[in-house]
mmCIF file with all atom_site columns, C-alpha atoms in Angstrom:
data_model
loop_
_atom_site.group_PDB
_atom_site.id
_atom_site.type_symbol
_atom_site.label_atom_id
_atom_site.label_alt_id
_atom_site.label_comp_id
_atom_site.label_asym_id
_atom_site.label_entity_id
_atom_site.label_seq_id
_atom_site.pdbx_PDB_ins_code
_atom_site.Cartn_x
_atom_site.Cartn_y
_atom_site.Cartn_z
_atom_site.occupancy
_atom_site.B_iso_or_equiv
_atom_site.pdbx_formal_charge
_atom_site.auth_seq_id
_atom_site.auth_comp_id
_atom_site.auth_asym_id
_atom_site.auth_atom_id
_atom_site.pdbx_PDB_model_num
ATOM 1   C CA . UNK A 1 1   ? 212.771 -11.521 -140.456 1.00 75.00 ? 4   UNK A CA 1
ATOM 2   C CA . UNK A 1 2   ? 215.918 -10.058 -141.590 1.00 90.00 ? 5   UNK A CA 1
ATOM 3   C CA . UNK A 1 3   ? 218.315 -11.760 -143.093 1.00 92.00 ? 6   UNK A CA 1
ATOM 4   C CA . UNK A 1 4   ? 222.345 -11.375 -143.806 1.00 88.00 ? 7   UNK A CA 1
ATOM 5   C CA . UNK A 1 5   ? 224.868 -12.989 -146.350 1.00 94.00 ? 8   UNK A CA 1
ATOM 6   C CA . UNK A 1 6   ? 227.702 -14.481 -144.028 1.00 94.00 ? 9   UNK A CA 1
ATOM 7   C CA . UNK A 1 7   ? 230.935 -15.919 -144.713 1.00 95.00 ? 10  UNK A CA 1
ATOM 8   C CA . UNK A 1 8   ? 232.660 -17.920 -142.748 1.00 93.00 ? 11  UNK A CA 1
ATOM 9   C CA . UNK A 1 9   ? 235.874 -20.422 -142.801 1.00 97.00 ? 12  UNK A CA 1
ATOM 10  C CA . UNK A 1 10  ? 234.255 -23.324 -140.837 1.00 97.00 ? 13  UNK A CA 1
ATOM 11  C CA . UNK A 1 11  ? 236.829 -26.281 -140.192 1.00 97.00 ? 14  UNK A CA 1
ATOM 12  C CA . UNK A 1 12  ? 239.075 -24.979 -142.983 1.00 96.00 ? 15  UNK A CA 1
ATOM 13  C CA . UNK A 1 13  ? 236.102 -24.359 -145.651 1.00 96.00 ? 16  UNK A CA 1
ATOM 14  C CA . UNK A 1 14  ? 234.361 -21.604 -146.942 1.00 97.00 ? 17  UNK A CA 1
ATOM 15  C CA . UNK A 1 15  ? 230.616 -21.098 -146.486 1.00 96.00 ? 18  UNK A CA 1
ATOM 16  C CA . UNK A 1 16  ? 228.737 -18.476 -147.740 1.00 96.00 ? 19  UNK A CA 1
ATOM 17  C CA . UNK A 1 17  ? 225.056 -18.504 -146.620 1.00 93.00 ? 20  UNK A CA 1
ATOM 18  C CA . UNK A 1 18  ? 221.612 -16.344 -146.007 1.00 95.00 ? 21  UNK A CA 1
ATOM 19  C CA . UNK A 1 19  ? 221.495 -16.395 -142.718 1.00 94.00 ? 22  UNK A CA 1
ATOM 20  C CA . UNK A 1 20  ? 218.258 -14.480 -140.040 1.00 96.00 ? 23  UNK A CA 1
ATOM 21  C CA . UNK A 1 21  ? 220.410 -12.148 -137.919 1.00 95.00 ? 24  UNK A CA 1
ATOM 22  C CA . UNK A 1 22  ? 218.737 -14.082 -134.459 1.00 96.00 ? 25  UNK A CA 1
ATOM 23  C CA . UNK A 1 23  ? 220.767 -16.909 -135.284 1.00 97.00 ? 26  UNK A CA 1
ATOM 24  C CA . UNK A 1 24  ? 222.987 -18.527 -133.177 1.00 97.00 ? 27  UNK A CA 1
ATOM 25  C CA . UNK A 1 25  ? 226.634 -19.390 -133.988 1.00 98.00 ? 28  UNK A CA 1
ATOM 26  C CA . UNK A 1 26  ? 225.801 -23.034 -132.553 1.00 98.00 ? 29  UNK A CA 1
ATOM 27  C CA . UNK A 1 27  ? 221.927 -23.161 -134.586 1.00 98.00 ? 30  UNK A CA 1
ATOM 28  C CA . UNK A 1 28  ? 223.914 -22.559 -137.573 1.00 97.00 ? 31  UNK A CA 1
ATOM 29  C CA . UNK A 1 29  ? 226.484 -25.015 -137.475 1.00 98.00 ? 32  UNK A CA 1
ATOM 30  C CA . UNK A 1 30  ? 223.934 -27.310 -136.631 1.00 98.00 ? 33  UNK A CA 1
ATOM 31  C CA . UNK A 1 31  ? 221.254 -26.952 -138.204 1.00 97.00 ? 34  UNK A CA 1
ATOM 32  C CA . UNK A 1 32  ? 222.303 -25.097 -141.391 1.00 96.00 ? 35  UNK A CA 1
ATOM 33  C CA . UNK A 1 33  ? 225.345 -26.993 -142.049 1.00 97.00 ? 36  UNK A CA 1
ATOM 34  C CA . UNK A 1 34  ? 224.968 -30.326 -139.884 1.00 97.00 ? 37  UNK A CA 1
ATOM 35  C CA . UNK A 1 35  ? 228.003 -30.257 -138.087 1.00 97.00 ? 38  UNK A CA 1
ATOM 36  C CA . UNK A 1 36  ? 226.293 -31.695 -134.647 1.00 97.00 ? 39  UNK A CA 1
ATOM 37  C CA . UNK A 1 37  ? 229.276 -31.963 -132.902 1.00 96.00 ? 40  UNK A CA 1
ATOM 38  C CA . UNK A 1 38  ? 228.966 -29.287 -130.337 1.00 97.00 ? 41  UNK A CA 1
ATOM 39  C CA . UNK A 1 39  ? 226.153 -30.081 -128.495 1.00 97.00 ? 42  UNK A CA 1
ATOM 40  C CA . UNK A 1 40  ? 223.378 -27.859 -127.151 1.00 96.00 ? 43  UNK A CA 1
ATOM 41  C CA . UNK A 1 41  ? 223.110 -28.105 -123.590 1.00 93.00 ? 44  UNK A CA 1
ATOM 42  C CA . UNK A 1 42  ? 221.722 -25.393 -121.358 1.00 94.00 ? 45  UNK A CA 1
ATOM 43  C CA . UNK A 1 43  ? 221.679 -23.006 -124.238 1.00 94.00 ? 46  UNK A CA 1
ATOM 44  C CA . UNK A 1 44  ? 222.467 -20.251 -121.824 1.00 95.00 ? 47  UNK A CA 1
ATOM 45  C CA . UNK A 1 45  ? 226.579 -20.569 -121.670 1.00 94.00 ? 48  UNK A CA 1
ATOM 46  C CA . UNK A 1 46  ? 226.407 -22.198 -118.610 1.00 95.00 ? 49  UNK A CA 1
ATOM 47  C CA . UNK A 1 47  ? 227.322 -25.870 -119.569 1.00 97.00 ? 50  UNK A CA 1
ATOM 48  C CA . UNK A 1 48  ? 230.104 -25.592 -122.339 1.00 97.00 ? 51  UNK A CA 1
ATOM 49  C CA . UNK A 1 49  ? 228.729 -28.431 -124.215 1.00 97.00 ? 52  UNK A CA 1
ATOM 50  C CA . UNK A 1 50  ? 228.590 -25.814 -127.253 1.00 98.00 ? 53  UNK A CA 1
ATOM 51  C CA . UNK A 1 51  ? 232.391 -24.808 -127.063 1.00 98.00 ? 54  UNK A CA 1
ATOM 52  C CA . UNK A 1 52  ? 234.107 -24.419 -130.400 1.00 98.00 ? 55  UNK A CA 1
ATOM 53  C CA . UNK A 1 53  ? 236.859 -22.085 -131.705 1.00 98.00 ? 56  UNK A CA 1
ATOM 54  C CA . UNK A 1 54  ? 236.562 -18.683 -132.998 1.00 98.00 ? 57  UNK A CA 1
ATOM 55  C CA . UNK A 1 55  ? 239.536 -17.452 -135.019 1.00 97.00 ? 58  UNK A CA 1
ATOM 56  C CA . UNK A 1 56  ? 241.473 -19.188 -132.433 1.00 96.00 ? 59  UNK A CA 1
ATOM 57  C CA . UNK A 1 57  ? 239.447 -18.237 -129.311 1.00 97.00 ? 60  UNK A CA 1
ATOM 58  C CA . UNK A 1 58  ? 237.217 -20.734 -127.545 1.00 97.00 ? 61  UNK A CA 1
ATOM 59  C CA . UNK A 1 59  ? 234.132 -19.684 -127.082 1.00 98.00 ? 62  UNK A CA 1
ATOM 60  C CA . UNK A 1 60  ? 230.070 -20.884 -126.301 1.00 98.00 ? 63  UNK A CA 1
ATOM 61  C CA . UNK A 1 61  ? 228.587 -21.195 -129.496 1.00 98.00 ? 64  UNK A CA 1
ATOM 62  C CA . UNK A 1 62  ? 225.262 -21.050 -128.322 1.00 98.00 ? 65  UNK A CA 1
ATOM 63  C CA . UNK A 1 63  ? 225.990 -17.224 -126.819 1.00 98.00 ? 66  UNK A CA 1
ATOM 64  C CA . UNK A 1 64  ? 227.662 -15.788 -130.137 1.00 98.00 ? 67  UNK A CA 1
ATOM 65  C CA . UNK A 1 65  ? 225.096 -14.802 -132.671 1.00 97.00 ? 68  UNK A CA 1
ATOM 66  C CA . UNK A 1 66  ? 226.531 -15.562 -136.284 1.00 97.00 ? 69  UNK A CA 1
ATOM 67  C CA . UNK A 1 67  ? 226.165 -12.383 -137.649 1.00 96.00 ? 70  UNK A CA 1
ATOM 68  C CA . UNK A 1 68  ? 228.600 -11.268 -135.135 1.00 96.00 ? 71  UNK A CA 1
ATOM 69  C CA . UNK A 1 69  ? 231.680 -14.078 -136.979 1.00 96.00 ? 72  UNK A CA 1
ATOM 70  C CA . UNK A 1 70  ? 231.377 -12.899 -140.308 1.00 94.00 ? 73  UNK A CA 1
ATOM 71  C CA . UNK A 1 71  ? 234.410 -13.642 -141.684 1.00 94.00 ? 74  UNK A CA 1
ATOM 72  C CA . UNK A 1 72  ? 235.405 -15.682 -138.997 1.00 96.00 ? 75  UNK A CA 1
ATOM 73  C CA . UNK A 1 73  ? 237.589 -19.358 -138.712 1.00 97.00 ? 76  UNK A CA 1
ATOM 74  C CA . UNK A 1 74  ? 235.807 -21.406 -136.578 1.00 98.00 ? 77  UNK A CA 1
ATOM 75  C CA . UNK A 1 75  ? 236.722 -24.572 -135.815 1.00 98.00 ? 78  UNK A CA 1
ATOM 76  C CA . UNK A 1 76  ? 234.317 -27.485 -134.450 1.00 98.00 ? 79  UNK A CA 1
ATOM 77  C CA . UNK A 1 77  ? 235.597 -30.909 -132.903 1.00 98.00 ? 80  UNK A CA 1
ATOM 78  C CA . UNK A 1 78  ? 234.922 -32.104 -136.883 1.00 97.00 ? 81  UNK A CA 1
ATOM 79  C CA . UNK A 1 79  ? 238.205 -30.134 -137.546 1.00 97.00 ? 82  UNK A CA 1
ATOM 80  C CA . UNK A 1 80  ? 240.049 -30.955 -134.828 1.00 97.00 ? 83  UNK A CA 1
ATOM 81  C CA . UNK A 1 81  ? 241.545 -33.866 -136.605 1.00 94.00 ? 84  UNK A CA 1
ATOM 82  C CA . UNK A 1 82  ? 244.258 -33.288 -139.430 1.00 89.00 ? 85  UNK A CA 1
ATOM 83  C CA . UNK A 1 83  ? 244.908 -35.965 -142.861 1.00 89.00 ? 86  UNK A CA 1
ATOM 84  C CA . UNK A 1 84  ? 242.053 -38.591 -140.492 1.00 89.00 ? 87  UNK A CA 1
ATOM 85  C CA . UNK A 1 85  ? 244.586 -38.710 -137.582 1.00 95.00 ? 88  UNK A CA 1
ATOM 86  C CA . UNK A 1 86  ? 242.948 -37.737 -134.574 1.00 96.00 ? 89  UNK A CA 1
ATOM 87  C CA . UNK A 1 87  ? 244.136 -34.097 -132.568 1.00 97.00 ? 90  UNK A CA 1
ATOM 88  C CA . UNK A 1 88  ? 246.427 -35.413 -129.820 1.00 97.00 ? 91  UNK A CA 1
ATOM 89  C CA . UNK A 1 89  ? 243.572 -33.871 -127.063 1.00 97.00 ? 92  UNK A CA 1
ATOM 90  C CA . UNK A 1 90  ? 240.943 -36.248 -129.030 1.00 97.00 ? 93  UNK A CA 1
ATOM 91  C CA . UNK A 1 91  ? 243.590 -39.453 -128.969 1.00 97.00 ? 94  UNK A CA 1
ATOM 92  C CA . UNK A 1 92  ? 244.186 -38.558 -125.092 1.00 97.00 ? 95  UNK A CA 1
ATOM 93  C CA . UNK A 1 93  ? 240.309 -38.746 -124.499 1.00 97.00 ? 96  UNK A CA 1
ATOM 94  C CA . UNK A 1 94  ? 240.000 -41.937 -125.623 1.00 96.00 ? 97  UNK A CA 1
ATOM 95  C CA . UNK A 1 95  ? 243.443 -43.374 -123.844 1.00 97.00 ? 98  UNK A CA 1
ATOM 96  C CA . UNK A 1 96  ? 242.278 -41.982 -120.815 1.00 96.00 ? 99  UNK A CA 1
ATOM 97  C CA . UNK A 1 97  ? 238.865 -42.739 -120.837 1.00 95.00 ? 100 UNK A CA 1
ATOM 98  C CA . UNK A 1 98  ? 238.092 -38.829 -120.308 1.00 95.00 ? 101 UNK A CA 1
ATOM 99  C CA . UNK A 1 99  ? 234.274 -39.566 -121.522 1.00 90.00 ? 102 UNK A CA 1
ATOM 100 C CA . UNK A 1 100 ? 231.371 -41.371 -120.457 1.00 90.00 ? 103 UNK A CA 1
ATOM 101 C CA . UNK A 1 101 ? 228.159 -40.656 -122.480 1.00 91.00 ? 104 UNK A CA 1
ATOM 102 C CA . UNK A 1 102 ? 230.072 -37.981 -124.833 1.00 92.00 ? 105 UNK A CA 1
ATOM 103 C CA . UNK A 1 103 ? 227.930 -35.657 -124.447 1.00 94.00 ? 106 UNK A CA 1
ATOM 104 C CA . UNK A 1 104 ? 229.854 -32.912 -123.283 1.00 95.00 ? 107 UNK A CA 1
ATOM 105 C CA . UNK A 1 105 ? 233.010 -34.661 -124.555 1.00 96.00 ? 108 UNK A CA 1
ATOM 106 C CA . UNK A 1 106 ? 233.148 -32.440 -127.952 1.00 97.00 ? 109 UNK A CA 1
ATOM 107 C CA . UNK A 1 107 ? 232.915 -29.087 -126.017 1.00 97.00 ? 110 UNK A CA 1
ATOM 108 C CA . UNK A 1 108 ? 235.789 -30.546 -123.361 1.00 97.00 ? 111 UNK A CA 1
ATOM 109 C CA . UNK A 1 109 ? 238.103 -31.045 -126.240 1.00 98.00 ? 112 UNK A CA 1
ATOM 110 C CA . UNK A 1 110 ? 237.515 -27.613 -127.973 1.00 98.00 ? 113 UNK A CA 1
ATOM 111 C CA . UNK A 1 111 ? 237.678 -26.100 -124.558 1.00 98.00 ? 114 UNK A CA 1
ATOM 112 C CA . UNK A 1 112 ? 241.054 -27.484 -124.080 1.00 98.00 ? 115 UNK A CA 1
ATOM 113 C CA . UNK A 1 113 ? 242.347 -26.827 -127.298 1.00 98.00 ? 116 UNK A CA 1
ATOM 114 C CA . UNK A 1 114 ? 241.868 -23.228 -126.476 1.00 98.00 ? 117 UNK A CA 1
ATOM 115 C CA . UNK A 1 115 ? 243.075 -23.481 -123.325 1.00 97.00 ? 118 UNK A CA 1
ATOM 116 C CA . UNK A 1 116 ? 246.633 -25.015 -123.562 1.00 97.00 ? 119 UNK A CA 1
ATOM 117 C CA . UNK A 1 117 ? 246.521 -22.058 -126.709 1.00 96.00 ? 120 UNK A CA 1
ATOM 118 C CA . UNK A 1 118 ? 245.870 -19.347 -123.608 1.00 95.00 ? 121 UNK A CA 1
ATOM 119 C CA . UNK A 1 119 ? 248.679 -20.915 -121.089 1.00 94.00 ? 122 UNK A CA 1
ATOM 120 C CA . UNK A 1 120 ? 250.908 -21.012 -123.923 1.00 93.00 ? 123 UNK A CA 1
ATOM 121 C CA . UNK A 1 121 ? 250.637 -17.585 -124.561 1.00 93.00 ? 124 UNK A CA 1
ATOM 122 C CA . UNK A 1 122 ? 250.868 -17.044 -120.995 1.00 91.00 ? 125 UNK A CA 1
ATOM 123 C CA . UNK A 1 123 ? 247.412 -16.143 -120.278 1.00 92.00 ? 126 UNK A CA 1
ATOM 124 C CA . UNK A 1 124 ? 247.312 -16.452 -116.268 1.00 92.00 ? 127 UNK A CA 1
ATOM 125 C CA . UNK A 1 125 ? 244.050 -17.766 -114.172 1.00 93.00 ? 128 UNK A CA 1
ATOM 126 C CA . UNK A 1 126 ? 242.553 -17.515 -110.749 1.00 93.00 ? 129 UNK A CA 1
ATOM 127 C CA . UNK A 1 127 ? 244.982 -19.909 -109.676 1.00 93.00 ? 130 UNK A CA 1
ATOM 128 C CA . UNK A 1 128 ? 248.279 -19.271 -111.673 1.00 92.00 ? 131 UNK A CA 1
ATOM 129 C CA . UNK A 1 129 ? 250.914 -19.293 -109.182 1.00 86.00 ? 132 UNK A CA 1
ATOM 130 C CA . UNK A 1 130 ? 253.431 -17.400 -110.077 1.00 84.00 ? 133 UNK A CA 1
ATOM 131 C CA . UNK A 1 131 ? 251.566 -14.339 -113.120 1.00 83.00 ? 134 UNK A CA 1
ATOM 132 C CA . UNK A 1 132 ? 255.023 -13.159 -113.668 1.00 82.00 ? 135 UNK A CA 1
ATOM 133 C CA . UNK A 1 133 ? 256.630 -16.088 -114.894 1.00 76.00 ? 136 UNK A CA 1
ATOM 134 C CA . UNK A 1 134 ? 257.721 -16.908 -118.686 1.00 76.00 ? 137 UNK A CA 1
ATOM 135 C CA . UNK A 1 135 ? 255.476 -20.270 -118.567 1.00 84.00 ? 138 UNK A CA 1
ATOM 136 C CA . UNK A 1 136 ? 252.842 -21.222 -116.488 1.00 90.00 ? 139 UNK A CA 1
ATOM 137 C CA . UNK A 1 137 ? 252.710 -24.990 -115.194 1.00 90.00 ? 140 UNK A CA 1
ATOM 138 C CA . UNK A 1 138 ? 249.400 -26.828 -116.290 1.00 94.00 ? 141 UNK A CA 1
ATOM 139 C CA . UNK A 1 139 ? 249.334 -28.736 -113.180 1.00 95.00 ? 142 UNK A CA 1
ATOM 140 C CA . UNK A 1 140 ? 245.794 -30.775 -112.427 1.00 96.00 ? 143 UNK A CA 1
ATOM 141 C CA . UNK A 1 141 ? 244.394 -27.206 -110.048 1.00 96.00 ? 144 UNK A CA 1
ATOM 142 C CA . UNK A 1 142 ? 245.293 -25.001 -113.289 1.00 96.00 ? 145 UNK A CA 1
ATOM 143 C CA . UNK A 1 143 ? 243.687 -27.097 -115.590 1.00 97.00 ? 146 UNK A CA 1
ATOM 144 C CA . UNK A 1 144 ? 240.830 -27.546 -113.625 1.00 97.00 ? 147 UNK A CA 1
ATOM 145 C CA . UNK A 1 145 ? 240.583 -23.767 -113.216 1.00 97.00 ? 148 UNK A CA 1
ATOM 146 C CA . UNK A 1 146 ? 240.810 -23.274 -116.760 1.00 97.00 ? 149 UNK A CA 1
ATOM 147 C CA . UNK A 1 147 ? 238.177 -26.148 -117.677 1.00 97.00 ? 150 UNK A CA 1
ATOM 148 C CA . UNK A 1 148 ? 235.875 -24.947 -114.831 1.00 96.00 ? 151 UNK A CA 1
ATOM 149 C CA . UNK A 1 149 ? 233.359 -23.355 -117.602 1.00 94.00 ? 152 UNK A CA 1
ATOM 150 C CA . UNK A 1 150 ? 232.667 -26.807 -118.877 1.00 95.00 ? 153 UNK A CA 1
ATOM 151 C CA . UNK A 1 151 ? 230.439 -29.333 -117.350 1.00 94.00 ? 154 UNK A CA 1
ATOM 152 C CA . UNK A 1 152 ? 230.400 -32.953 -117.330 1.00 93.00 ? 155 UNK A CA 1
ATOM 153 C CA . UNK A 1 153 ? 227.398 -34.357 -115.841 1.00 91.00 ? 156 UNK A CA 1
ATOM 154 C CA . UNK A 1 154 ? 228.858 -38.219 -115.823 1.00 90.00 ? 157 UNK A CA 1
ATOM 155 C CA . UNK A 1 155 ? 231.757 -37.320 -113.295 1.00 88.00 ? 158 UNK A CA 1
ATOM 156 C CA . UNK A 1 156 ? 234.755 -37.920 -115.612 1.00 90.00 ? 159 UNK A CA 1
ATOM 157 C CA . UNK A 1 157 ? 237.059 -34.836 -114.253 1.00 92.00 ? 160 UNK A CA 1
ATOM 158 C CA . UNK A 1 158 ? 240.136 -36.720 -113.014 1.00 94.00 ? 161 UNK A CA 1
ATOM 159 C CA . UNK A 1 159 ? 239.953 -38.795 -116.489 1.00 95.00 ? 162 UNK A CA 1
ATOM 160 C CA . UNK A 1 160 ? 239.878 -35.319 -118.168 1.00 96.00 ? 163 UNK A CA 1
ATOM 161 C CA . UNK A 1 161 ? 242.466 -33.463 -116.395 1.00 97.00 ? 164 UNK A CA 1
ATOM 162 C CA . UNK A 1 162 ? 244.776 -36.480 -116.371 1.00 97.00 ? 165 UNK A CA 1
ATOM 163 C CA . UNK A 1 163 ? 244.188 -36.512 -120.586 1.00 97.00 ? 166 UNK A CA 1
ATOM 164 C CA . UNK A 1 164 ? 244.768 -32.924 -120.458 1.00 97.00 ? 167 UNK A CA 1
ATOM 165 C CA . UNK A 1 165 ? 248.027 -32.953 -118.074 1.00 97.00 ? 168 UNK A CA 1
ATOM 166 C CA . UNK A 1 166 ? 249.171 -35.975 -120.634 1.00 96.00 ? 169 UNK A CA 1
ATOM 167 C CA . UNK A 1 167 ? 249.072 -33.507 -123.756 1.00 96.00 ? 170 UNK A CA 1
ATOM 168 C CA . UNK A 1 168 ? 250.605 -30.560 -122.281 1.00 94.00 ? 171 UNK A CA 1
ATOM 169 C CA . UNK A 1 169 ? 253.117 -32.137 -120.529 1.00 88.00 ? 172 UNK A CA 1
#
């Protein structure tokens, strides 16, 4: 088993830990540090259950092996929220209902976090419109584009886009 000193800034903290070099990104926030909001799902990057932030960047957790975010600044839905006010995507969630069990509901969030990050920059999708334009409308078939890597097994994709269109708008 071999074994590698990490550092990483997780939800605005510093860890430093011994980590085995198999590990996942999403075993180690979970199991090493007990952050168990992003949930393992498929464990194949197929669900998005496991979707945090890396230096800015969303990504599946359970594909990204740790070693690989040394010195990284991930962010989990635990950092989401700023002096114990909620992120506006988490208060939308809740005023729209965008959740049933939860399960998936940490990964949604982080998912869209990065997301409205991407359209802001003026990242285009499958759908965008119009690529050459200076902003892209997040209308409900660009946001579902853009969300389409994470599933929701309860059904609650209009509540989800609508909480979505609500915070970029």
């Amino acid at each position: 088993m071999a074994e590698a000193r990490l550092v990483f800034q997780i939800n605005g903290e510093r860890h430093e830990l011994d980590v085995d070099t198999r590990t996942s990104l999403l075993d180690l926030l979970r199991e090493h540090l007990g952050l168990t909001g992003a949930k393992k799902g498929c464990d194949h990057g197929q669900c998005g259950a496991c979707t945090v932030l890396i230096d800015g960047r969303r990504a599946n957790a359970c594909l990204a092996l740790a070693v690989a975010h040394d010195d990284a600044e991930i962010v989990t839905i635990e950092g989401l929220a700023e002096n114990g006010a909620p992120h506006p995507l988490q208060a939308a969630f809740v005023e729209h209902d965008a959740f049933q069990c939860g399960y998936c509901t940490p990964g949604q969030i982080c998912s869209a976090v990065g997301m409205l990050s991407e359209a802001g920059d003026g990242w285009p999708s499958h759908v965008t419109a119009d690529i050459s334009a200076g902003e892209i409308e997040l209308d409900a078939p660009e946001i579902r584009e853009r969300m389409s890597g994470n599933i929701c097994r309860c059904g609650a994709y209009a509540n989800i886009v609508a909480a979505i269109e609500d915070v970029s708008a």
